[in-house]
Amino acid sequence: MEAANSPQVISYIRWSSGKQRRNTSLKRQEELAVKYAERHNMPLSKVIIDDGVSGFSGDNTSSKGGLGAFKESLDQFPKGSVLVCENIDRISRMHPDDAYDVIRDIVKGGIKIVVYSGDDNVFEIKSHNDLGTIIKVIVELERAHSESKSKSQRTSKAFHKMLEGYEGGIIKSGQEPSWVKRKLGENNSPVGYTEIPERTAVIRKMFQLYEGGNGATLIAKALNAEGLKTFSKNTDWSSSSVEAIMKSRSLMGEAKFKSMLNDKPFIFADYYPVVISKEQFERCENIRKNRHNSKGVSTRNPSFLTGLGIAKCGYCGSSYVSQQASSKDKVLDKDGQIKDWARRLRCQGQASKGSTVCTAGTFKASILERAVIKYCADQVHMEEIINYTQSNQEKEALEQIAKYKKKLRELNNQEDRLVDELSFGAKISKKALERIRTNLENVSISIDTTKTEIARLEKEVTTSSPETLREHLQQITALQESLMQSGDNESRLKLRDIMMDIVERIEIFRYGLGHKLDRKKLAEDTGLKIHHPTVKRILDDSGVQCKTNKNLVFRIRFKNGHQKDIWTNTSADFWTIKSIPIEGESSTQSYLIHPLKW
């Protein structure tokens, strides 16, 4: 058994074309793992091969790829096992952010990665917390991605050139989008595409409604109410037909064809008329992701706090999910909406694993919704949230930007010096010249990475600025009265998007911050009756509370770092605000009592 639990060596081998295999790629990569296993006296237990699979597209890390399958089965390998590969670009040539996620997941799973970048040059990745390792990995990933991206762009340009003069740049390949038609030139020969105005007007209306907080179902209803029909079959719109069009990247002018060279798909920009800008398309994509594709959101009184990954159980850390009674006859009102008492929230950990994992029970969703809305809409609290942004997050972000800009100036100066050195190429040795070129490449990558980080931080400052935050909170105030009206789904979907922008996490303590022990379970464990004096004494001595509806606590943390505890007493229909001591700040408390009822 000890041998079975001892660390093992796993060999990962990838090439993207059959030609590479013929050029001894398989043998060379295989020998590296064998050499490592022999040197460290470890068994070579598995060889993973991705034959002809692209690392640039990420196919090898998907569930269909060998590396993707390995990632999903990490728990089958002993901790401390080693994944051996030749060069880090064998693992991935994707964008560094995506590629690093793959590496981090493997390392977090207890597997060390050993990368050979030469006969005697070995690079080990053992921890995802080591800053030096992280920087080196990201630099290597950036280099690999840049190389593949450059190759892809060169091939794409060559393919574009092959199209020039061929029927005006039109390829007969599959069906064209239903909102364009061919544009004819001299002798009725095709010279491109043009919009069908009455159809593109409908599409632009879809995106306008979607950004206004309407889901695909409501958009379909709106189009049908105007008597508008689908483009192909002239039938009524449905949520699926709306989604199919809104997800099409052809709206941005893109066209996808298989390459004449290697049967791989190529994307061509500006092939079709641009109906929706890239910025608007991506905004709606982000809204869709935030809503979890809207299919998980009920069309009746959709929740604006669950399904977003922000509502968590304060005891076990599981997500809180929506739950409703099963008998539709009893839970729906005369308008077909779910009655207030029937919409409940439940800890997913308790629901799936039982009280042995978590003892949190269910409660009415409206309690959390009303407390959060009233807190955010209250003028005093609104100013408190905004002022925290001004004094903390913005200051920290601006300090980081200043540091990165200083680093960027230093890198630019370093780049200038290296360029000057290269100008003397004829007077220095070949080895020194290669060193300068390598350093210049690394500096260029660092410059791009630093610029990206500066842009990210500047965007963060803008989106979390007092003005933007005030606008969001004022929207909540304006929506406050309509949010709890039966059937006002549009307002609830708008608030769902706002919550994704401003709230980082809401921890729910169903029976208060002190609740840990369950009286019934404690009685079972001790073999005593539930009201036995000894059971009471244990609970009293532990300083924790039993289950009670008087101590339902919501800990809300905003993305700017501001946080508060909202204590609710559902029996008395009131709630109390308590501030949370933050590390490095003095502890203050305020008690503001408000009615839970509207």
Coordinates of C-alpha atoms in Angstrom, one line a residue, residues 25-404:
S25 CA 9.0 14.6 -31.1
L26 CA 7.4 11.6 -29.3
K27 CA 10.7 9.9 -28.6
R28 CA 12.4 13.1 -27.4
Q29 CA 9.6 14.1 -25.0
E30 CA 9.2 10.6 -23.7
E31 CA 12.9 10.3 -22.8
L32 CA 12.8 13.4 -20.6
A33 CA 10.2 11.7 -18.3
V34 CA 12.2 8.5 -18.2
K35 CA 15.4 10.3 -17.3
Y36 CA 13.7 12.3 -14.5
A37 CA 12.1 9.1 -13.1
E38 CA 15.4 7.2 -13.0
R39 CA 17.3 10.2 -11.5
H40 CA 14.8 10.5 -8.7
N41 CA 14.1 6.8 -8.2
M42 CA 10.3 7.3 -8.9
P43 CA 8.0 5.1 -11.0
L44 CA 6.8 6.4 -14.4
S45 CA 3.1 5.5 -14.0
K46 CA 1.4 7.3 -16.9
V47 CA 2.1 8.8 -20.3
I48 CA -0.5 11.4 -21.5
I49 CA -0.3 12.1 -25.2
D50 CA -2.2 14.9 -27.0
D51 CA -1.6 13.9 -30.7
G52 CA -2.2 16.8 -33.1
V53 CA -3.9 18.9 -30.5
S54 CA -3.5 22.7 -30.4
G55 CA -2.1 24.4 -27.3
F56 CA -3.0 27.8 -28.7
S57 CA -6.8 27.2 -28.8
G58 CA -6.8 25.3 -25.5
D59 CA -8.2 22.1 -27.0
N60 CA -5.7 20.0 -25.0
T61 CA -6.9 21.5 -21.7
S62 CA -10.6 20.9 -22.4
S63 CA -12.5 17.8 -21.3
K64 CA -11.7 16.1 -24.7
G65 CA -8.0 16.7 -24.4
G66 CA -5.5 14.4 -22.5
L67 CA -4.4 17.2 -20.2
G68 CA -7.9 18.2 -19.5
A69 CA -8.8 14.7 -18.5
F70 CA -5.8 14.6 -16.3
K71 CA -6.9 17.8 -14.5
E72 CA -10.3 16.2 -13.8
S73 CA -8.6 13.2 -12.2
L74 CA -6.0 14.8 -10.0
D75 CA -7.3 13.1 -6.9
Q76 CA -6.3 9.7 -8.3
F77 CA -2.6 10.6 -8.1
P78 CA -0.7 10.7 -4.8
K79 CA 0.3 14.1 -3.5
G80 CA 3.8 15.1 -4.5
S81 CA 3.6 13.3 -7.9
V82 CA 5.4 15.0 -10.8
L83 CA 4.1 16.0 -14.2
V84 CA 7.1 16.2 -16.6
C85 CA 7.0 18.0 -20.0
E86 CA 9.3 19.6 -22.5
N87 CA 8.9 23.4 -22.4
I88 CA 6.0 25.1 -20.8
D89 CA 4.3 25.7 -24.1
R90 CA 3.5 22.0 -24.3
I91 CA 1.0 22.6 -21.5
S92 CA -0.5 25.7 -23.1
R93 CA 0.0 28.5 -25.6
M94 CA -3.3 30.2 -24.6
H95 CA -3.5 33.7 -23.2
P96 CA -1.3 33.8 -20.1
D97 CA -4.3 34.4 -17.8
D98 CA -6.0 31.2 -19.1
A99 CA -2.8 29.2 -19.3
Y100 CA -1.7 30.1 -15.7
D101 CA -5.2 29.0 -14.4
V102 CA -4.4 25.5 -15.9
I103 CA -1.0 25.3 -14.2
R104 CA -2.3 26.7 -10.9
D105 CA -5.1 24.1 -10.8
I106 CA -2.6 21.2 -11.3
V107 CA -0.2 22.5 -8.7
K108 CA -3.1 23.2 -6.2
G109 CA -4.1 19.5 -6.8
G110 CA -0.8 18.5 -5.2
I111 CA 1.1 17.8 -8.4
K112 CA 4.5 19.3 -9.0
I113 CA 5.3 20.4 -12.6
V114 CA 8.8 19.9 -14.0
V115 CA 9.6 21.7 -17.3
Y116 CA 12.7 20.9 -19.4
S117 CA 13.8 23.8 -21.5
G118 CA 17.1 22.2 -22.5
D119 CA 19.2 19.1 -21.6
D120 CA 20.3 20.5 -18.2
N121 CA 17.9 23.3 -17.7
V122 CA 15.1 22.2 -15.4
F123 CA 12.4 24.5 -14.1
E124 CA 10.1 23.3 -11.2
I125 CA 6.7 24.7 -10.4
K126 CA 5.8 23.5 -6.8
S127 CA 3.7 26.3 -5.4
H128 CA 1.1 28.7 -6.8
N129 CA 2.0 31.2 -4.0
D130 CA 5.7 31.7 -4.8
L131 CA 5.9 35.2 -6.4
G132 CA 9.2 34.4 -8.1
T133 CA 7.8 31.3 -9.7
I134 CA 4.6 33.1 -10.7
I135 CA 6.5 35.8 -12.5
K136 CA 8.7 33.4 -14.3
V137 CA 5.8 31.2 -15.4
I138 CA 3.8 34.2 -16.6
V139 CA 6.7 35.5 -18.7
E140 CA 7.2 32.1 -20.3
L141 CA 3.5 31.8 -21.0
E142 CA 3.4 35.3 -22.5
R143 CA 6.3 34.3 -24.8
A144 CA 4.6 31.1 -25.9
H145 CA 1.3 32.8 -26.5
S146 CA 2.9 35.7 -28.5
E147 CA 4.7 33.2 -30.7
S148 CA 1.6 31.3 -31.5
K149 CA -0.5 34.4 -31.9
S150 CA 2.1 35.8 -34.4
K151 CA 2.0 32.5 -36.4
S152 CA -1.8 32.5 -36.4
Q153 CA -1.9 36.1 -37.6
R154 CA 0.6 35.4 -40.4
T155 CA -1.3 32.3 -41.6
S156 CA -4.6 34.2 -41.4
K157 CA -3.1 37.0 -43.5
A158 CA -2.0 34.5 -46.1
F159 CA -5.4 32.9 -46.2
H160 CA -7.0 36.4 -46.6
K161 CA -4.7 37.0 -49.5
M162 CA -5.8 33.8 -51.1
L163 CA -9.4 35.2 -51.0
E164 CA -8.5 38.4 -52.8
G165 CA -10.1 38.5 -56.2
Y166 CA -12.0 35.3 -55.6
E167 CA -15.7 36.2 -56.2
G168 CA -15.1 39.6 -54.6
G169 CA -13.8 37.9 -51.4
I170 CA -16.9 35.7 -51.0
I171 CA -16.5 32.1 -50.1
K172 CA -19.4 29.8 -50.7
S173 CA -19.5 27.9 -47.4
G174 CA -22.7 27.1 -45.6
Q175 CA -25.6 29.4 -45.0
E176 CA -25.1 33.2 -44.6
P177 CA -26.6 35.1 -41.7
S178 CA -30.3 35.7 -42.1
W179 CA -29.9 39.5 -41.7
V180 CA -27.5 40.0 -44.7
K181 CA -27.7 39.6 -48.5
R182 CA -25.1 39.5 -51.2
K183 CA -24.1 42.8 -52.8
L184 CA -23.6 42.6 -56.6
G185 CA -21.2 44.5 -58.7
E186 CA -20.5 44.6 -62.4
N187 CA -22.0 41.7 -64.4
N188 CA -23.9 40.7 -61.3
S189 CA -20.8 39.3 -59.7
P190 CA -20.8 39.3 -55.9
V191 CA -18.6 41.9 -54.2
G192 CA -19.5 41.5 -50.6
Y193 CA -22.6 41.7 -48.3
T194 CA -25.1 44.4 -47.3
E195 CA -27.6 44.6 -44.4
I196 CA -31.3 43.8 -44.6
P197 CA -32.4 47.0 -42.8
E198 CA -35.7 45.8 -41.4
R199 CA -34.0 42.7 -39.8
T200 CA -31.0 44.5 -38.4
A201 CA -33.3 47.0 -36.8
V202 CA -35.0 44.2 -34.9
I203 CA -31.5 42.9 -33.8
R204 CA -30.5 46.3 -32.5
K205 CA -33.7 46.4 -30.6
M206 CA -33.0 43.1 -29.0
F207 CA -29.6 44.3 -27.7
Q208 CA -31.2 47.6 -26.5
L209 CA -33.8 45.7 -24.5
Y210 CA -31.2 43.2 -23.1
E211 CA -29.0 46.0 -21.8
G212 CA -32.1 47.5 -20.3
G213 CA -32.5 44.5 -18.0
N214 CA -34.8 42.3 -20.1
G215 CA -34.1 38.6 -20.5
A216 CA -34.6 36.6 -23.8
T217 CA -38.1 35.6 -22.7
L218 CA -39.2 39.2 -22.2
I219 CA -37.6 40.3 -25.4
A220 CA -39.4 37.6 -27.3
K221 CA -42.7 38.7 -25.8
A222 CA -42.0 42.3 -26.7
L223 CA -41.2 41.5 -30.3
N224 CA -44.3 39.3 -30.6
A225 CA -46.4 42.1 -29.1
E226 CA -45.3 44.3 -32.0
G227 CA -46.2 41.7 -34.5
L228 CA -42.6 41.1 -35.6
K229 CA -41.8 37.6 -36.9
T230 CA -38.6 35.5 -37.0
F231 CA -36.4 35.9 -40.1
S232 CA -36.3 32.4 -41.5
K233 CA -39.6 30.7 -40.7
N234 CA -41.8 33.8 -40.2
T235 CA -43.1 32.5 -36.9
D236 CA -43.4 34.0 -33.4
W237 CA -40.2 34.7 -31.4
S238 CA -39.2 32.4 -28.6
S239 CA -36.4 32.8 -26.0
S240 CA -34.2 30.3 -27.9
S241 CA -34.6 32.1 -31.2
V242 CA -33.7 35.4 -29.6
E243 CA -30.6 33.8 -27.9
A244 CA -29.5 32.1 -31.1
I245 CA -29.2 35.5 -32.8
M246 CA -27.8 37.4 -29.9
K247 CA -25.0 34.9 -29.4
S248 CA -23.9 34.9 -33.1
R249 CA -20.5 36.6 -33.6
S250 CA -21.4 37.3 -37.2
L251 CA -23.2 40.3 -35.8
M252 CA -19.7 41.8 -35.3
G253 CA -18.9 41.0 -38.9
E254 CA -17.0 37.8 -38.1
A255 CA -17.0 34.8 -40.4
K256 CA -15.5 31.4 -39.6
F257 CA -14.2 29.0 -42.3
K258 CA -12.0 25.9 -42.4
S259 CA -8.5 26.6 -43.5
M260 CA -7.6 25.3 -47.0
L261 CA -4.2 24.4 -45.4
N262 CA -4.8 22.4 -42.2
D263 CA -8.6 22.0 -41.9
K264 CA -8.6 24.3 -38.8
P265 CA -11.1 27.1 -38.4
F266 CA -10.1 30.6 -39.2
I267 CA -12.0 33.8 -38.0
F268 CA -12.2 36.7 -40.4
A269 CA -13.1 40.1 -39.1
D270 CA -15.2 42.6 -41.1
Y271 CA -16.4 39.8 -43.5
Y272 CA -20.0 40.7 -43.0
P273 CA -21.5 44.2 -42.3
V274 CA -21.1 45.1 -38.6
V275 CA -24.6 45.2 -37.0
I276 CA -23.5 45.3 -33.3
S277 CA -20.2 46.8 -32.1
K278 CA -17.7 44.6 -30.4
E279 CA -18.1 46.7 -27.2
Q280 CA -21.9 46.3 -27.1
F281 CA -21.7 42.5 -27.9
E282 CA -19.2 41.9 -25.1
R283 CA -21.2 44.0 -22.7
C284 CA -24.2 41.7 -23.3
E285 CA -22.0 38.6 -23.1
N286 CA -20.9 39.8 -19.6
I287 CA -24.5 40.4 -18.6
R288 CA -25.4 36.9 -19.7
K289 CA -22.5 35.4 -17.7
N290 CA -23.5 37.4 -14.6
R291 CA -27.1 36.0 -15.0
H292 CA -25.7 32.5 -15.4
N293 CA -27.2 32.3 -18.9
S294 CA -30.6 33.4 -17.5
K295 CA -31.9 29.8 -17.8
G296 CA -31.3 29.4 -14.1
V297 CA -33.3 32.5 -13.2
S298 CA -37.0 32.0 -12.6
T299 CA -39.3 33.9 -14.9
R300 CA -41.6 34.5 -11.8
N301 CA -40.1 36.9 -9.2
P302 CA -36.5 36.1 -10.3
S303 CA -34.0 36.2 -7.4
F304 CA -31.5 39.1 -7.6
L305 CA -29.2 37.6 -4.9
T306 CA -28.9 33.9 -5.6
G307 CA -27.3 32.2 -8.6
L308 CA -24.6 34.9 -8.8
G309 CA -22.0 33.2 -6.5
I310 CA -22.2 36.0 -3.9
A311 CA -24.7 34.6 -1.3
K312 CA -22.8 32.1 0.9
C313 CA -23.5 30.2 4.1
G314 CA -21.6 31.8 7.0
Y315 CA -21.2 28.3 8.7
C316 CA -20.1 26.0 5.9
G317 CA -19.3 28.3 3.0
S318 CA -21.7 26.7 0.6
S319 CA -23.8 28.8 -1.8
Y320 CA -27.4 29.7 -0.8
V321 CA -29.9 28.7 -3.5
S322 CA -33.6 29.5 -4.2
Q323 CA -36.2 27.0 -3.1
Q324 CA -40.0 27.1 -3.5
A325 CA -42.9 24.9 -2.4
S326 CA -43.8 22.3 -5.0
S327 CA -47.6 22.7 -5.1
K328 CA -48.2 25.4 -7.7
D329 CA -51.9 25.7 -6.8
K330 CA -51.0 27.0 -3.4
V331 CA -47.9 29.0 -4.0
L332 CA -49.1 31.1 -7.0
D333 CA -51.3 34.2 -6.6
K334 CA -54.1 35.3 -8.9
D335 CA -51.5 36.9 -11.2
G336 CA -49.5 33.7 -11.5
Q337 CA -46.7 35.0 -9.4
I338 CA -45.1 33.2 -6.5
K339 CA -46.5 34.2 -3.1
D340 CA -44.0 35.8 -0.7
W341 CA -44.0 33.0 1.9
A342 CA -43.2 30.3 -0.8
R343 CA -40.0 31.9 -2.0
R344 CA -37.3 30.6 0.3
L345 CA -33.5 30.4 0.5
R346 CA -31.6 27.3 1.6
C347 CA -27.9 26.4 2.2
Q348 CA -26.8 24.1 -0.6
G349 CA -24.4 22.3 1.8
Q350 CA -27.2 21.5 4.2
A351 CA -29.6 20.5 1.4
S352 CA -27.1 18.1 -0.3
K353 CA -25.2 16.7 2.6
G354 CA -27.5 17.1 5.6
S355 CA -27.2 18.5 9.1
T356 CA -23.9 16.6 9.7
V357 CA -22.2 19.2 7.5
C358 CA -24.4 22.3 8.2
T359 CA -27.4 22.9 10.4
A360 CA -28.6 26.1 8.6
G361 CA -32.3 26.0 7.8
T362 CA -34.4 27.8 5.2
F363 CA -35.9 31.3 5.5
K364 CA -38.0 33.6 3.4
A365 CA -36.1 35.1 0.5
S366 CA -37.9 38.4 1.0
I367 CA -36.2 39.0 4.4
L368 CA -32.8 39.1 2.8
E369 CA -34.0 41.0 -0.3
R370 CA -35.7 43.7 1.8
A371 CA -32.9 44.1 4.2
V372 CA -30.3 44.5 1.5
I373 CA -32.5 46.9 -0.6
K374 CA -33.4 49.1 2.3
Y375 CA -29.8 49.2 3.5
C376 CA -28.4 50.2 0.1
A377 CA -31.3 52.7 -0.5
D378 CA -30.9 54.5 2.8
Q379 CA -29.3 57.9 2.3
V380 CA -27.1 57.7 5.4
H381 CA -25.7 54.2 4.5
M382 CA -25.4 55.3 0.9
E383 CA -23.0 58.1 1.8
E384 CA -21.1 55.8 4.1
I385 CA -20.5 53.3 1.3
I386 CA -19.4 56.0 -1.1
N387 CA -17.1 57.7 1.3
Y388 CA -15.4 54.4 2.1
T389 CA -14.6 54.1 -1.6
Q390 CA -13.1 57.6 -1.7
S391 CA -10.9 57.0 1.4
N392 CA -9.7 53.4 0.7
Q393 CA -10.1 51.6 -2.6
E394 CA -9.5 54.5 -4.9
K395 CA -6.4 55.5 -2.9
E396 CA -5.0 52.0 -2.9
A397 CA -5.6 51.6 -6.7
L398 CA -4.0 54.9 -7.5
E399 CA -0.9 54.0 -5.4
Q400 CA -0.7 50.7 -7.4
I401 CA -1.0 52.6 -10.7
A402 CA 1.8 55.0 -9.7
K403 CA 4.0 52.0 -8.9
Y404 CA 3.3 50.3 -12.2

